[in-house]
PDB file of C-alpha atoms in Angstrom:
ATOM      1  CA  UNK A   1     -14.982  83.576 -90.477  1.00 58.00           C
ATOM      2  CA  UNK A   2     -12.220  84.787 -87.603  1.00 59.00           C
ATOM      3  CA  UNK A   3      -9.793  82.194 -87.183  1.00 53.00           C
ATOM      4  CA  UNK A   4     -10.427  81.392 -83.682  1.00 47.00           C
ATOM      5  CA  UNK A   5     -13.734  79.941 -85.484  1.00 55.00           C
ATOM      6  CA  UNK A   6     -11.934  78.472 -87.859  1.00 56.00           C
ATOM      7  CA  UNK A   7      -9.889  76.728 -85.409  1.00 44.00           C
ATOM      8  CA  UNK A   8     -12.272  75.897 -83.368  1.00 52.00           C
ATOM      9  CA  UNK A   9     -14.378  74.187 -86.460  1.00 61.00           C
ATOM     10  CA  UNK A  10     -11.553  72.282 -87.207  1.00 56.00           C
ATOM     11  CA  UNK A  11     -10.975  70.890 -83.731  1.00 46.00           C
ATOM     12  CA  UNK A  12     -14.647  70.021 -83.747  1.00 54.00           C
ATOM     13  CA  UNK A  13     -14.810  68.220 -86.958  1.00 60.00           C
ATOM     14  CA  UNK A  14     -11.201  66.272 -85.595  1.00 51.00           C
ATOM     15  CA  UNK A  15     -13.326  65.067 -82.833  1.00 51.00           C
ATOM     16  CA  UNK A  16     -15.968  63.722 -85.124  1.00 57.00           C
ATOM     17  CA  UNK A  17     -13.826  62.383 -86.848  1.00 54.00           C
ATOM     18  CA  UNK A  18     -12.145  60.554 -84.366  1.00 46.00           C
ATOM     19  CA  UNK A  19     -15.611  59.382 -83.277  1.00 48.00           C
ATOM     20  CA  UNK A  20     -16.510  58.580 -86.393  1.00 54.00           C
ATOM     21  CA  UNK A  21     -13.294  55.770 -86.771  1.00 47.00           C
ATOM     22  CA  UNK A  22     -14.251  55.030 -83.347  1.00 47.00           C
ATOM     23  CA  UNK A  23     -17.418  53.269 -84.893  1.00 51.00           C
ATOM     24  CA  UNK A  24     -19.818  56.143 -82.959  1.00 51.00           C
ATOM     25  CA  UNK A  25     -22.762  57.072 -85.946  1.00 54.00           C
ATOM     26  CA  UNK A  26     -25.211  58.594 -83.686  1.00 54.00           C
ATOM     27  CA  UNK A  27     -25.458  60.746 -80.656  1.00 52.00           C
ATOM     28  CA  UNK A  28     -28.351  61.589 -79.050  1.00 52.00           C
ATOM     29  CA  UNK A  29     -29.315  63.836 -76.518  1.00 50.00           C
ATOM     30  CA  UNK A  30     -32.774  64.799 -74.412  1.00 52.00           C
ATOM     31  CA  UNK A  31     -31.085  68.248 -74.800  1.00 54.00           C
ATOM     32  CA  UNK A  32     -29.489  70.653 -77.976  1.00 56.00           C
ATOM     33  CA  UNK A  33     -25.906  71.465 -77.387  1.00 53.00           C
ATOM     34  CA  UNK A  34     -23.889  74.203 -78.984  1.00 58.00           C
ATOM     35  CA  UNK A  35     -20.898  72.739 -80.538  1.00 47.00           C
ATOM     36  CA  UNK A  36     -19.078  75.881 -80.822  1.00 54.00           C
ATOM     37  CA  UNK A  37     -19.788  77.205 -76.626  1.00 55.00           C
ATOM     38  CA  UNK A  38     -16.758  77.571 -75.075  1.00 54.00           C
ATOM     39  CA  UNK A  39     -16.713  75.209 -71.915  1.00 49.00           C
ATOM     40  CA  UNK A  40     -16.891  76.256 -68.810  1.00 55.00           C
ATOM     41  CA  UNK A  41     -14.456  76.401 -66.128  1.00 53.00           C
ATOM     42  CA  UNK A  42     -13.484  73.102 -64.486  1.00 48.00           C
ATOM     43  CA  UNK A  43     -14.928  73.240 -60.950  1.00 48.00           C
ATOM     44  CA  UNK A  44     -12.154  73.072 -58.405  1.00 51.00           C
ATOM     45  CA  UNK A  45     -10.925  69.467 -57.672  1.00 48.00           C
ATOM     46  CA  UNK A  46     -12.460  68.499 -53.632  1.00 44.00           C
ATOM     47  CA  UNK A  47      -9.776  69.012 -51.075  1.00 45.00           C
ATOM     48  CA  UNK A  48      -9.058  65.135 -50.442  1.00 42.00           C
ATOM     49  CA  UNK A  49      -9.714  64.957 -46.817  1.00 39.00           C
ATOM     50  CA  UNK A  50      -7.006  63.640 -44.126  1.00 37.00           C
ATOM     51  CA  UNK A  51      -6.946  59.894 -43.861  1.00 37.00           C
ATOM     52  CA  UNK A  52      -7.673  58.452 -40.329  1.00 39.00           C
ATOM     53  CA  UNK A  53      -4.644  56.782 -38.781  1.00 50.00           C
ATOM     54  CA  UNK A  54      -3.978  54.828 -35.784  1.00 64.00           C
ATOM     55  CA  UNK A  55      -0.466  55.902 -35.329  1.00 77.00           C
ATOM     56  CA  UNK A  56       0.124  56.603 -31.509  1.00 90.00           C
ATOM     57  CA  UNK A  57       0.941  60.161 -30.735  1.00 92.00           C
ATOM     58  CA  UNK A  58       4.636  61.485 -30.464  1.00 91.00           C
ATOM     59  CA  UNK A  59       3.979  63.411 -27.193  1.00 92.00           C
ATOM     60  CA  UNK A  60       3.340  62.189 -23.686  1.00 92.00           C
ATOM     61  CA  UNK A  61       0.078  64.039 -22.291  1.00 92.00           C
ATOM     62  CA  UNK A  62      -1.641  63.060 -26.498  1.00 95.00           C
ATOM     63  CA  UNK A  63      -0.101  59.523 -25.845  1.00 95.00           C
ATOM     64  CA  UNK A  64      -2.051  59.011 -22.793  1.00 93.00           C
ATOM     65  CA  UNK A  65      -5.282  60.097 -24.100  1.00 93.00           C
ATOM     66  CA  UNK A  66      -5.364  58.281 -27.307  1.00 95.00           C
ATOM     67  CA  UNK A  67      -4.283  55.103 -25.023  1.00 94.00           C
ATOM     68  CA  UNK A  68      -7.738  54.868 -23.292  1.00 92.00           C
ATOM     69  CA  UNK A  69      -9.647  56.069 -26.716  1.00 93.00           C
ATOM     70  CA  UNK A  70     -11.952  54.815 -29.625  1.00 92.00           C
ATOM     71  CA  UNK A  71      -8.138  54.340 -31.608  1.00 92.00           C
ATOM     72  CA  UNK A  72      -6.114  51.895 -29.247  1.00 93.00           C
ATOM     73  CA  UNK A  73      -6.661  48.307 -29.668  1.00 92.00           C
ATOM     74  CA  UNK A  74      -8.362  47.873 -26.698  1.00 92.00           C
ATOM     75  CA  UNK A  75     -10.622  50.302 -27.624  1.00 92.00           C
ATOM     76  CA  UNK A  76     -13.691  46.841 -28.588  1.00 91.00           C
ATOM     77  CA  UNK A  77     -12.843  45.314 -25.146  1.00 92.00           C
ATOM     78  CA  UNK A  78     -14.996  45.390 -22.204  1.00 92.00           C
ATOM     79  CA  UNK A  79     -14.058  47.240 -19.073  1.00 93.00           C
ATOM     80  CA  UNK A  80     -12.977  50.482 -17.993  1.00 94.00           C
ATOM     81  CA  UNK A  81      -9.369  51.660 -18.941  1.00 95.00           C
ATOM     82  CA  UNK A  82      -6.604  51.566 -16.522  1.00 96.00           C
ATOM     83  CA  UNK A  83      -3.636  53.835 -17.498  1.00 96.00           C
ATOM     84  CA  UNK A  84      -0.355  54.414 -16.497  1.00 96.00           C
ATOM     85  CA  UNK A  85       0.931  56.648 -13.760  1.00 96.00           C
ATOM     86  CA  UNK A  86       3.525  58.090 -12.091  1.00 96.00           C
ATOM     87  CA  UNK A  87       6.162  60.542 -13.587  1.00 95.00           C
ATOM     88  CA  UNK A  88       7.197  61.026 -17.447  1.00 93.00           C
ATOM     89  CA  UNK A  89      10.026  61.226 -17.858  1.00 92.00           C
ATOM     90  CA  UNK A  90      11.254  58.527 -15.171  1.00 95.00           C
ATOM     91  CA  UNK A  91      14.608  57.072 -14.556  1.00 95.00           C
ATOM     92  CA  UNK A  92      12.579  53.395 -13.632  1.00 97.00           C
ATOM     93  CA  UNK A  93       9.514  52.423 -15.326  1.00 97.00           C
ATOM     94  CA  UNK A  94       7.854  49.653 -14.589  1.00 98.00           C
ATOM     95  CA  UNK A  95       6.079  47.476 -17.104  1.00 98.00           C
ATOM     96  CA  UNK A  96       3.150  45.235 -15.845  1.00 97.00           C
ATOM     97  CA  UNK A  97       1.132  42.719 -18.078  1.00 95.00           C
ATOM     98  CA  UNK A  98      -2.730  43.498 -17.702  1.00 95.00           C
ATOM     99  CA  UNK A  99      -4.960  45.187 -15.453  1.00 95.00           C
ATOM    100  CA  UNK A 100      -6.301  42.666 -12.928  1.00 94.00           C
ATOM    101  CA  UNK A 101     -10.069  42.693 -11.730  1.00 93.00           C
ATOM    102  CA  UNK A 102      -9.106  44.441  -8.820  1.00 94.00           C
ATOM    103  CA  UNK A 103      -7.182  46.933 -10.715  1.00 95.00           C
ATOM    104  CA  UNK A 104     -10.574  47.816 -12.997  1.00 94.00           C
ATOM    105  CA  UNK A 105     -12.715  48.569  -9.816  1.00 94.00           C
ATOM    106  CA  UNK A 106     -10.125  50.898  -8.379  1.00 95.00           C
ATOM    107  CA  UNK A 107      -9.003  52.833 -11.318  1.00 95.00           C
ATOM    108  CA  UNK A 108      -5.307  52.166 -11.129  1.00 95.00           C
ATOM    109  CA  UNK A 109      -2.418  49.170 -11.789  1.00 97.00           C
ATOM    110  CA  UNK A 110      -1.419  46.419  -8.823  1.00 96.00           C
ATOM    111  CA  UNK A 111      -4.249  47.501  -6.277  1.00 92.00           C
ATOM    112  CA  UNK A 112      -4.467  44.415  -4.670  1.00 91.00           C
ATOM    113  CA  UNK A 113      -2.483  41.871  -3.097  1.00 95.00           C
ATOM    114  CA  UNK A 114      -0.165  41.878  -6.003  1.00 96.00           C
ATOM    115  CA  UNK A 115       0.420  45.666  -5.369  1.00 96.00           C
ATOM    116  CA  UNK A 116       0.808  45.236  -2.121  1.00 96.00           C
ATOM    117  CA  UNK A 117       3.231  42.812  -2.558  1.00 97.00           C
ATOM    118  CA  UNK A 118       4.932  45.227  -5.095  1.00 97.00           C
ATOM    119  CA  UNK A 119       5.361  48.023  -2.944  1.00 97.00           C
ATOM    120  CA  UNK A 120       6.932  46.859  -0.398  1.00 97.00           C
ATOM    121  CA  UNK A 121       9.514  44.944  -3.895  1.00 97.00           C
ATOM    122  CA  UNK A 122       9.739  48.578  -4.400  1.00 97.00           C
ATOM    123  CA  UNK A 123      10.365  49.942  -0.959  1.00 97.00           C
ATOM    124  CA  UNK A 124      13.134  46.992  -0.249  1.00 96.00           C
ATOM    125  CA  UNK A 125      15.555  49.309  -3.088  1.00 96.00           C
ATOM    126  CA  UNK A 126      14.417  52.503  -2.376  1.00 95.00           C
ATOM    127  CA  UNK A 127      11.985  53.066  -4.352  1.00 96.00           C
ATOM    128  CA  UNK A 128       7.546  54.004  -4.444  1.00 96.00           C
ATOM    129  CA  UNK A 129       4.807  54.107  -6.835  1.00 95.00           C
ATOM    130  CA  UNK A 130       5.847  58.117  -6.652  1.00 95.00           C
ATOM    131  CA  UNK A 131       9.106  57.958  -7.969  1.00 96.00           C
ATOM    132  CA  UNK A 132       8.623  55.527 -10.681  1.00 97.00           C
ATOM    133  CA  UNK A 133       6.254  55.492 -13.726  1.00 98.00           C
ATOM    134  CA  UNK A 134       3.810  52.009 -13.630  1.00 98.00           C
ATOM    135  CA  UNK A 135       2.274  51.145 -16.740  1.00 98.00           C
ATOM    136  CA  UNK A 136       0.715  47.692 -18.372  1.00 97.00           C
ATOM    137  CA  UNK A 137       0.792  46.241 -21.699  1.00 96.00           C
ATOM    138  CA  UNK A 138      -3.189  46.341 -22.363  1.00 96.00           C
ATOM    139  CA  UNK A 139      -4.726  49.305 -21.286  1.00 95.00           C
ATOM    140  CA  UNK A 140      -8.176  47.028 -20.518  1.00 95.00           C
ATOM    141  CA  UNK A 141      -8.394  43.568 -18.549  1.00 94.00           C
ATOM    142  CA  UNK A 142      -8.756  40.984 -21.816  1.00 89.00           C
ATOM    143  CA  UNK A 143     -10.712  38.166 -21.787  1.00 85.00           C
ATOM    144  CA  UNK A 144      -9.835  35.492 -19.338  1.00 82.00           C
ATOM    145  CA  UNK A 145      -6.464  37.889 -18.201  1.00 82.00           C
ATOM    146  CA  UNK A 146      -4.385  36.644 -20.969  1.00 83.00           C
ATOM    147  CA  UNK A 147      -3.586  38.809 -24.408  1.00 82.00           C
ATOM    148  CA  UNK A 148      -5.226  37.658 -28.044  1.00 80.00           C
ATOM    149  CA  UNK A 149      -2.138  35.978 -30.347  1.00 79.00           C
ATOM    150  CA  UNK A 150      -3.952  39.028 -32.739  1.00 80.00           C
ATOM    151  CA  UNK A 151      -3.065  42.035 -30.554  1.00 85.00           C
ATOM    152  CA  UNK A 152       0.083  40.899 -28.995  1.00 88.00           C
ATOM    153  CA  UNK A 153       2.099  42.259 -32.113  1.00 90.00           C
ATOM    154  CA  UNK A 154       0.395  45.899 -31.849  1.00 93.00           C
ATOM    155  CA  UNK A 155       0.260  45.681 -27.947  1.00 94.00           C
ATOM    156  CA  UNK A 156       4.363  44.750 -28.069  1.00 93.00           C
ATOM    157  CA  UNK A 157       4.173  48.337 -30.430  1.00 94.00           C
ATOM    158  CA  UNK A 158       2.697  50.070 -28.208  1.00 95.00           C
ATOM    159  CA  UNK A 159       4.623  49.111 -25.268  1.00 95.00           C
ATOM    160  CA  UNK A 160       7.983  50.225 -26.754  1.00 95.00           C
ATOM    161  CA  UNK A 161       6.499  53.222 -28.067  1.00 95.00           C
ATOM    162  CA  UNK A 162       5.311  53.626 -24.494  1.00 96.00           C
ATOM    163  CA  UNK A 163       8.681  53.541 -23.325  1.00 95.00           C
ATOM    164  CA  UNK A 164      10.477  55.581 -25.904  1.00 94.00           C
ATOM    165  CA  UNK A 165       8.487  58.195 -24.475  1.00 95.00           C
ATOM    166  CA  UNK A 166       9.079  58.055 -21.181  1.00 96.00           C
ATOM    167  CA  UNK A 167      12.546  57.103 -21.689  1.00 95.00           C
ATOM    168  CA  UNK A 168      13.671  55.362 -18.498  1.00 96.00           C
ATOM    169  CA  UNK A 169      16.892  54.564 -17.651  1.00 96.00           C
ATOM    170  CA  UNK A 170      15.940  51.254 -16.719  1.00 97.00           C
ATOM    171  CA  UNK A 171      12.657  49.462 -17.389  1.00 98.00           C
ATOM    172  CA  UNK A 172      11.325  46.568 -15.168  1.00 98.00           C
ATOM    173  CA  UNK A 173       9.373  44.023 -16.936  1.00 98.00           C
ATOM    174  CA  UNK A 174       7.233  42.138 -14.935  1.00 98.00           C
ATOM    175  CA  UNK A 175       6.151  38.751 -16.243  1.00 96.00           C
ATOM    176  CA  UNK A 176       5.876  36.562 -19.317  1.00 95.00           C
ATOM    177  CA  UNK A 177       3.282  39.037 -21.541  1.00 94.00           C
ATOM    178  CA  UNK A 178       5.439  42.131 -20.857  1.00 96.00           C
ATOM    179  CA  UNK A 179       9.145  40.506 -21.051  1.00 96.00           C
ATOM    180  CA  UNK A 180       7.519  38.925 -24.873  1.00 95.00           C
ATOM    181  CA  UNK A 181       6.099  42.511 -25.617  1.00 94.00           C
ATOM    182  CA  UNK A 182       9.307  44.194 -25.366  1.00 95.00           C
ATOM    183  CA  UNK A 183      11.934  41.646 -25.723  1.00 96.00           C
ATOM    184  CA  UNK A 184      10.413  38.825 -27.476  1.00 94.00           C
ATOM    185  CA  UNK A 185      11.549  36.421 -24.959  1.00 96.00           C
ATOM    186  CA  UNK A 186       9.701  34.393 -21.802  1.00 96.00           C
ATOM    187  CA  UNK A 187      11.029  35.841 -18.772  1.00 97.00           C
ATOM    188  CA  UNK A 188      13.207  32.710 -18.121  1.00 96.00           C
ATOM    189  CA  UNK A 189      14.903  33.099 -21.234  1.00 97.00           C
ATOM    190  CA  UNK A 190      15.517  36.822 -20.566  1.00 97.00           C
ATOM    191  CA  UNK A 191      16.063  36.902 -17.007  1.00 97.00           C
ATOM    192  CA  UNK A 192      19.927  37.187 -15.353  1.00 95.00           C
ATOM    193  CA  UNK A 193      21.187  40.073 -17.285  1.00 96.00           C
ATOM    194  CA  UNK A 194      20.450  43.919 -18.964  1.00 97.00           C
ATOM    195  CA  UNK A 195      18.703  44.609 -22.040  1.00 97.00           C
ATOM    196  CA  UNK A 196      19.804  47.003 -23.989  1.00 96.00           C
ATOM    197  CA  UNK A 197      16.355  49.030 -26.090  1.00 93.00           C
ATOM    198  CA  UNK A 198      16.732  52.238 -28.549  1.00 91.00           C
ATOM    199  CA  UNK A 199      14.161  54.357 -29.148  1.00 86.00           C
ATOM    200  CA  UNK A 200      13.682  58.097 -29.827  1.00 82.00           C
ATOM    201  CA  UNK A 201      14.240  59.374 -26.262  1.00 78.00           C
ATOM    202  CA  UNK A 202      17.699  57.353 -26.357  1.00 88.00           C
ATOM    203  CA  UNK A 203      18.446  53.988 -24.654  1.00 92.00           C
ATOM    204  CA  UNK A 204      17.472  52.313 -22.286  1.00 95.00           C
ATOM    205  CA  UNK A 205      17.968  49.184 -20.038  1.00 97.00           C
ATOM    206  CA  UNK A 206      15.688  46.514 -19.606  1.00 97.00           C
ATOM    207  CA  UNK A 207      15.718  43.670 -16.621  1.00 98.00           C
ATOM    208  CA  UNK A 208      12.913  41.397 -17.052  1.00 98.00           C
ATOM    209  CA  UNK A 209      11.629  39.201 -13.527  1.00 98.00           C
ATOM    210  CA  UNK A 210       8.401  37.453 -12.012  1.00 98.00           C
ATOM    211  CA  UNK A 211       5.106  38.988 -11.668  1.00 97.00           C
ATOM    212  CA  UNK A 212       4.184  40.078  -7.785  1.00 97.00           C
ATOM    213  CA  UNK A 213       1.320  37.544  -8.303  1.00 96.00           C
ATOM    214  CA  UNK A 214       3.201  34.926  -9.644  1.00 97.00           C
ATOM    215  CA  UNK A 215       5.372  35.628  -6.659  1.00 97.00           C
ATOM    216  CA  UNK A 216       2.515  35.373  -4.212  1.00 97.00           C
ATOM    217  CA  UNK A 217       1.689  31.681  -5.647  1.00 97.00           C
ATOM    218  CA  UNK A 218       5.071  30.767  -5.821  1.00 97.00           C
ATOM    219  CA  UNK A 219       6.897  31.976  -2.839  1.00 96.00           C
ATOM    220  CA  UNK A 220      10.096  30.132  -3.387  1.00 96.00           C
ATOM    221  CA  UNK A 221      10.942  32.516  -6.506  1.00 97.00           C
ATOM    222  CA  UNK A 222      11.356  35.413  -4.140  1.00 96.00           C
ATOM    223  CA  UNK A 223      14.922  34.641  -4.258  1.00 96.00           C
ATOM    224  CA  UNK A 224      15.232  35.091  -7.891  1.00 97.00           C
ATOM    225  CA  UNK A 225      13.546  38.255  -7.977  1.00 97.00           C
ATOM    226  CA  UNK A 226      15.558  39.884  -5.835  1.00 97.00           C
ATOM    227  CA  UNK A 227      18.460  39.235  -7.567  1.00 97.00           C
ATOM    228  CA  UNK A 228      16.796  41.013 -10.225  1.00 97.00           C
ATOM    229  CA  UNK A 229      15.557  44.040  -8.175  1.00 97.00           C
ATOM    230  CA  UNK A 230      19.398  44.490  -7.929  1.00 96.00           C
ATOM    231  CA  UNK A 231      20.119  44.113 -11.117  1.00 97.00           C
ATOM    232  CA  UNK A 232      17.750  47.001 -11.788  1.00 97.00           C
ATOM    233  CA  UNK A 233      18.945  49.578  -9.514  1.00 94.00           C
ATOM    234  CA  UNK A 234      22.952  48.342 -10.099  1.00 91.00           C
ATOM    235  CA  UNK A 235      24.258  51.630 -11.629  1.00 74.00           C
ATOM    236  CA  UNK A 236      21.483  53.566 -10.642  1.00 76.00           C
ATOM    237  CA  UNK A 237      22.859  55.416  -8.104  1.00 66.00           C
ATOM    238  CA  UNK A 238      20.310  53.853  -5.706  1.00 63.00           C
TER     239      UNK A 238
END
């Protein structure tokens, strides 16, 4: 006998014995096997495919995409989309809360009276819809107009993510949902002064104010809100 047999002879009848104190006395099988085969080669393991994530994209024209897809939050809501505009990068961006009914019928943010109301906010310090970059919290119009307590955390995510890639040098936060996506404050609380925000594209500065149609129901906050339309453009060369 060679002594590869002999070897492998011995490693067989070490396996039977080890079997054997294992308490196994019988094996069976439909089929005869040859103890001394060599075995064959281990097929290759499976390439483990790539896990699905919902990780926002790192560049702008990817980001903007996947924000009106089958991956952002809004993705199970009802309604059309209605996504940001206006040029990235910016020096202002303009944060808005949700889409309004208006909004979802003509494809783009503050159509209505609001918007009208906000371009001529935008106009008073020398500014358009051209020149700045408009964007809203949720994508889609939510239930009732008002954000889930469930998405808010993501939504506030996305938002600042949002912003870190345009990276504005200041960033106008327009009412309660966007000032608490962003800041984590009401607008009262955060209104008055600059917020400073890092992100990847550097800092920026925040100025949180009223909603154009909170304005339009409450005409006596005007005031207020232009105090913080200067605050926004203070510094900006504007």
């Amino acid at each position: 006998m060679s002594e590869v047999a002999q070897y492998d002879r011995q490693v067989l009848e070490s396996a039977l014995e080890w079997w054997r104190d294992a308490g196994v006395d019988l094996l069976v099988e439909d089929t005869p096997r040859d103890w001394f085969a060599k075995p064959a080669a281990s097929p290759p393991a499976p390439t483990a495919e790539p896990e699905s994530t919902d990780l926002p994209p790192g560049e702008w024209d990817a980001f903007l995409a996947w924000r009106g897809g089958e991956h952002a939050p809004e993705a199970r809501w009802i309604g059309p989309a209605v996504l940001a505009s206006g040029p990235a990068p910016a020096a202002v961006m303009v944060l808005s809360d949700v889409p309004d009914r208006e909004d979802c019928a003509a494809g783009k943010l503050l159509s209505g009276e609001a918007g009208r109301l906000f371009d001529r906010m935008l106009a008073a310090i020398g500014l358009s819809r051209e020149s700045v970059h408009l964007a809203s919290v949720c994508a889609k119009r939510p239930t009732g107009g008002r954000v889930g307590r469930d998405d808010q955390a993501r939504l506030g995510e996305l938002a600042r993510h949002h912003a870190g890639l345009v990276a504005p040098k200041r960033l106008l936060l327009m009412g309660d949902t966007a000032s608490r996506a962003v800041l984590g404050m009401s607008v009262l609380e955060a209104r008055g002064r600059l917020h400073p925000i890092d992100h990847k594209g550097g800092r920026s500065e925040a100025v949180a104010s009223f909603h154009p149609r909170f304005l339009l129901e409450n005409p006596g906050r005007k005031r207020e809100a232009w105090a913080d339309l200067q605050l926004l453009i203070r510094g900006t060369g504007k």
